[in-house]
Coordinates of C-alpha atoms in Angstrom, one line a residue:
Chain A
I1 CA -0.1 0.3 0.0
L2 CA 1.2 3.4 -1.3
N3 CA 1.6 6.2 1.5
V4 CA 0.6 9.8 0.6
E5 CA 0.2 12.2 3.3
Q6 CA -0.5 15.9 3.0
S7 CA -0.4 18.2 5.6
P8 CA -1.9 20.5 7.2
Q9 CA -5.3 18.1 6.9
S10 CA -6.6 22.1 6.9
L11 CA -6.3 25.7 6.8
H12 CA -8.0 29.0 7.1
V13 CA -6.2 32.0 6.1
Q14 CA -6.8 35.8 5.4
E15 CA -7.5 37.3 2.5
G16 CA -3.9 38.6 0.9
D17 CA -1.8 35.9 2.6
S18 CA 0.7 33.5 1.1
T19 CA 0.1 29.8 1.9
N20 CA 2.0 26.4 1.5
F21 CA 1.2 22.9 2.0
T22 CA 3.0 19.7 1.8
C23 CA 2.6 16.3 0.0
S24 CA 4.3 13.4 0.4
F25 CA 5.4 9.9 -1.2
P26 CA 7.3 7.3 -1.7
S27 CA 10.4 7.9 -3.3
S28 CA 11.1 4.9 -5.3
N29 CA 9.4 3.8 -8.5
F30 CA 8.3 7.5 -9.1
Y31 CA 6.8 8.5 -12.0
A32 CA 5.3 11.2 -11.2
L33 CA 3.2 14.2 -9.2
H34 CA -0.2 15.6 -9.8
W35 CA -1.9 18.7 -7.7
Y36 CA -5.4 18.8 -8.1
R37 CA -8.0 21.7 -7.0
W38 CA -11.3 20.2 -5.8
E39 CA -13.8 22.9 -5.3
T40 CA -17.1 21.7 -3.0
A41 CA -19.6 20.3 -5.6
K42 CA -17.7 21.0 -8.5
S43 CA -15.0 18.3 -10.4
P44 CA -11.7 18.1 -9.1
E45 CA -9.0 20.4 -11.7
A46 CA -6.0 19.2 -12.7
L47 CA -3.5 22.1 -11.7
F48 CA -0.1 20.0 -12.0
V49 CA 1.6 17.6 -13.6
M50 CA 5.3 17.1 -12.0
T51 CA 7.8 14.7 -13.2
L52 CA 11.4 16.0 -12.9
N53 CA 13.0 16.3 -9.9
G54 CA 13.7 19.4 -8.8
D55 CA 10.5 20.6 -11.1
E56 CA 8.7 23.8 -10.5
K57 CA 5.5 24.7 -12.2
K58 CA 3.3 27.7 -11.8
K59 CA 0.2 28.9 -13.0
G60 CA -1.4 32.3 -11.6
R61 CA -0.4 32.7 -8.4
I62 CA -0.2 28.7 -7.7
S63 CA 3.2 27.8 -8.1
A64 CA 4.0 23.8 -6.8
T65 CA 8.3 22.2 -6.6
L66 CA 9.0 18.6 -6.3
N67 CA 11.9 16.2 -4.9
T68 CA 11.3 12.7 -5.7
K69 CA 14.7 12.1 -4.2
E70 CA 12.7 12.9 -0.6
G71 CA 9.1 12.2 -1.6
Y72 CA 8.0 15.3 -1.0
S73 CA 6.2 18.4 -3.0
Y74 CA 4.6 21.5 -1.8
L75 CA 1.9 23.4 -3.2
Y76 CA 1.7 27.8 -2.8
I77 CA -0.1 30.2 -3.5
K78 CA 0.5 33.9 -3.0
G79 CA -1.5 36.5 -1.7
S80 CA -4.6 34.4 -1.5
Q81 CA -8.2 35.3 -2.7
P82 CA -11.5 33.5 -1.1
E83 CA -11.7 32.2 -4.7
D84 CA -8.5 30.2 -3.5
S85 CA -10.5 28.4 -1.2
A86 CA -10.8 24.7 -1.9
T87 CA -9.6 21.2 -1.3
Y88 CA -6.2 20.6 -2.5
L89 CA -5.6 17.0 -3.0
C90 CA -1.9 15.4 -4.4
A91 CA -1.6 12.5 -6.4
F92 CA 0.9 9.7 -6.7
H93 CA 1.7 8.0 -9.8
A94 CA 4.2 5.2 -9.4
G95 CA 6.3 3.4 -12.3
T96 CA 4.4 2.4 -15.8
A97 CA 0.5 1.7 -14.4
S98 CA -2.1 4.6 -14.9
K99 CA -3.6 4.4 -11.5
L100 CA -2.7 6.9 -9.2
T101 CA -3.0 7.3 -4.9
F102 CA -4.4 10.3 -3.6
G103 CA -3.7 11.8 -0.5
T104 CA -6.3 13.5 1.8
G105 CA -6.3 17.0 0.9
T106 CA -5.8 20.0 2.4
R107 CA -8.8 21.8 2.7
L108 CA -7.6 26.2 2.4
Q109 CA -10.5 28.3 3.5
V110 CA -9.4 32.2 2.8
T111 CA -11.7 34.6 4.5
L112 CA -11.8 38.1 3.5
Chain B
G1 CA -12.4 21.1 -23.0
A2 CA -12.0 17.3 -21.6
V3 CA -14.8 17.3 -19.6
V4 CA -16.6 14.6 -18.1
S5 CA -19.6 14.3 -16.7
Q6 CA -21.2 12.2 -14.0
H7 CA -25.0 11.2 -13.3
P8 CA -26.9 11.3 -10.9
S9 CA -25.1 13.6 -8.2
W10 CA -27.5 12.8 -5.6
V11 CA -29.3 9.1 -5.3
I12 CA -31.1 7.9 -2.5
C13 CA -32.5 4.1 -2.5
K14 CA -33.6 1.5 -0.9
S15 CA -32.2 -1.6 0.4
G16 CA -31.6 -4.0 -1.8
T17 CA -32.0 -2.3 -4.8
S18 CA -29.9 -1.9 -7.4
V19 CA -28.1 1.7 -8.7
K20 CA -26.3 2.8 -11.8
I21 CA -23.9 5.3 -12.0
E22 CA -22.8 7.0 -15.4
C23 CA -19.7 8.6 -15.9
R24 CA -19.0 10.5 -19.8
S25 CA -16.3 11.8 -21.2
L26 CA -18.0 14.7 -23.2
D27 CA -15.2 15.9 -25.8
F28 CA -12.9 13.5 -25.9
Q29 CA -12.5 9.6 -26.1
A30 CA -11.7 7.8 -22.6
T31 CA -9.9 3.6 -23.0
T32 CA -10.2 3.9 -19.9
M33 CA -11.7 5.5 -16.3
F34 CA -11.5 5.2 -13.0
W35 CA -13.8 4.7 -10.2
Y36 CA -12.7 5.8 -6.9
R37 CA -14.7 6.3 -3.4
Q38 CA -14.3 8.6 -0.8
F39 CA -15.6 7.3 3.0
P40 CA -15.4 11.1 4.9
K41 CA -12.6 12.5 5.8
Q42 CA -10.6 9.6 3.7
S43 CA -8.8 10.3 0.9
L44 CA -9.7 8.8 -3.1
M45 CA -10.1 4.9 -2.9
L46 CA -9.3 3.1 -6.0
M47 CA -11.9 0.9 -6.3
A48 CA -11.2 0.1 -10.2
T49 CA -9.9 0.6 -13.3
S50 CA -12.6 0.3 -16.4
N51 CA -10.9 -0.2 -20.3
E52 CA -13.4 0.3 -22.8
G53 CA -13.9 -3.3 -24.8
S54 CA -13.2 -5.7 -21.9
K55 CA -13.0 -6.3 -18.3
A56 CA -12.6 -3.9 -15.5
T57 CA -9.8 -4.5 -13.5
Y58 CA -10.4 -4.3 -9.6
E59 CA -8.6 -3.3 -6.6
Q60 CA -7.5 -6.1 -4.0
G61 CA -10.8 -6.1 -1.5
V62 CA -13.2 -4.3 -3.7
E63 CA -16.7 -6.7 -5.3
K64 CA -17.1 -7.0 -8.9
D65 CA -19.7 -8.6 -8.5
K66 CA -21.3 -6.0 -6.1
F67 CA -19.6 -2.9 -7.7
L68 CA -20.0 -3.8 -11.6
I69 CA -18.9 -1.9 -14.2
N70 CA -19.3 -1.6 -17.6
H71 CA -17.1 0.4 -20.4
A72 CA -19.3 -0.8 -24.0
S73 CA -17.9 2.8 -25.6
L74 CA -15.2 5.3 -25.5
T75 CA -17.0 7.9 -23.9
L76 CA -19.5 6.1 -20.9
S77 CA -18.8 3.2 -18.4
T78 CA -21.5 2.6 -15.9
L79 CA -21.1 1.6 -12.2
T80 CA -23.4 -0.4 -11.1
V81 CA -24.0 -0.7 -6.8
T82 CA -25.9 -4.2 -7.2
S83 CA -28.2 -5.2 -3.9
A84 CA -27.0 -1.8 -1.9
H85 CA -27.3 -1.9 1.7
P86 CA -26.2 1.2 3.7
E87 CA -22.7 0.0 4.1
D88 CA -22.5 1.2 0.5
S89 CA -23.3 4.5 1.2
S90 CA -20.9 6.5 0.4
F91 CA -19.1 9.4 -2.6
Y92 CA -18.8 8.0 -5.6
I93 CA -16.1 9.6 -8.3
C94 CA -15.3 8.7 -11.7
S95 CA -12.4 10.0 -13.9
A96 CA -11.6 9.6 -17.7
L97 CA -8.2 9.5 -18.7
Q98 CA -7.1 11.3 -21.6
G99 CA -4.1 12.2 -24.0
L100 CA 0.3 11.6 -23.6
A101 CA 0.9 8.2 -21.3
A102 CA 3.8 10.8 -19.7
K103 CA 0.9 13.4 -18.5
N104 CA -1.5 10.5 -17.4
I105 CA -3.8 12.9 -16.3
Q106 CA -7.1 11.6 -15.2
Y107 CA -10.4 14.3 -15.9
F108 CA -12.8 13.6 -13.1
G109 CA -16.7 14.4 -13.0
A110 CA -18.3 15.6 -9.9
G111 CA -19.2 12.3 -8.1
T112 CA -22.0 11.1 -6.4
R113 CA -23.5 10.8 -3.0
L114 CA -25.3 7.8 -2.5
S115 CA -27.1 7.5 0.3
V116 CA -28.9 4.1 1.6
L117 CA -31.3 3.2 3.6

């Protein structure tokens, strides 16, 4: 059983704050690490697919880094806005199989 | 692009009845779809991988006779919960695989909340 952990479980920040959360995953048999954003009552939306150690991806105010040797990825949100409120999921893609193993997510709430 | 539609979004049924959940890729063809289940405060747990034109591959511990999966076309997979019981009450969500194997992005439906009385 693959162990994918996310921390913190939940986070409450004010508008304008910058924040970050962590995804840890097995450091062996790595293929890719996915980040998803999941708003309540909507479909999870793919944010990033990261494959290379040291990779850094950016989409607007959101960015992510990847360390495959130590098995962690950080997601950063700069200047949080209320519309950033969602659950952020990471998913580990091992080896050549197509299936993903998900973490439990970090629930972010941004208030005015 | 890459929209996945899942229906129904919410269903209540009596114990012993069967419930069918549909997962459609609206603007792309998906040879592979996935079905997940989520219990409260837990992660998405993969139940099975659905391949168009062939039998689904079930994860360990998932009863294939209980959770019937059919993937008869490149845009539709269905999950039927047979003889549902209260312990089957959960959140079920599907995804469809699109594009390059290297990116392997799964596009998700919005999920189905099943309540069995």
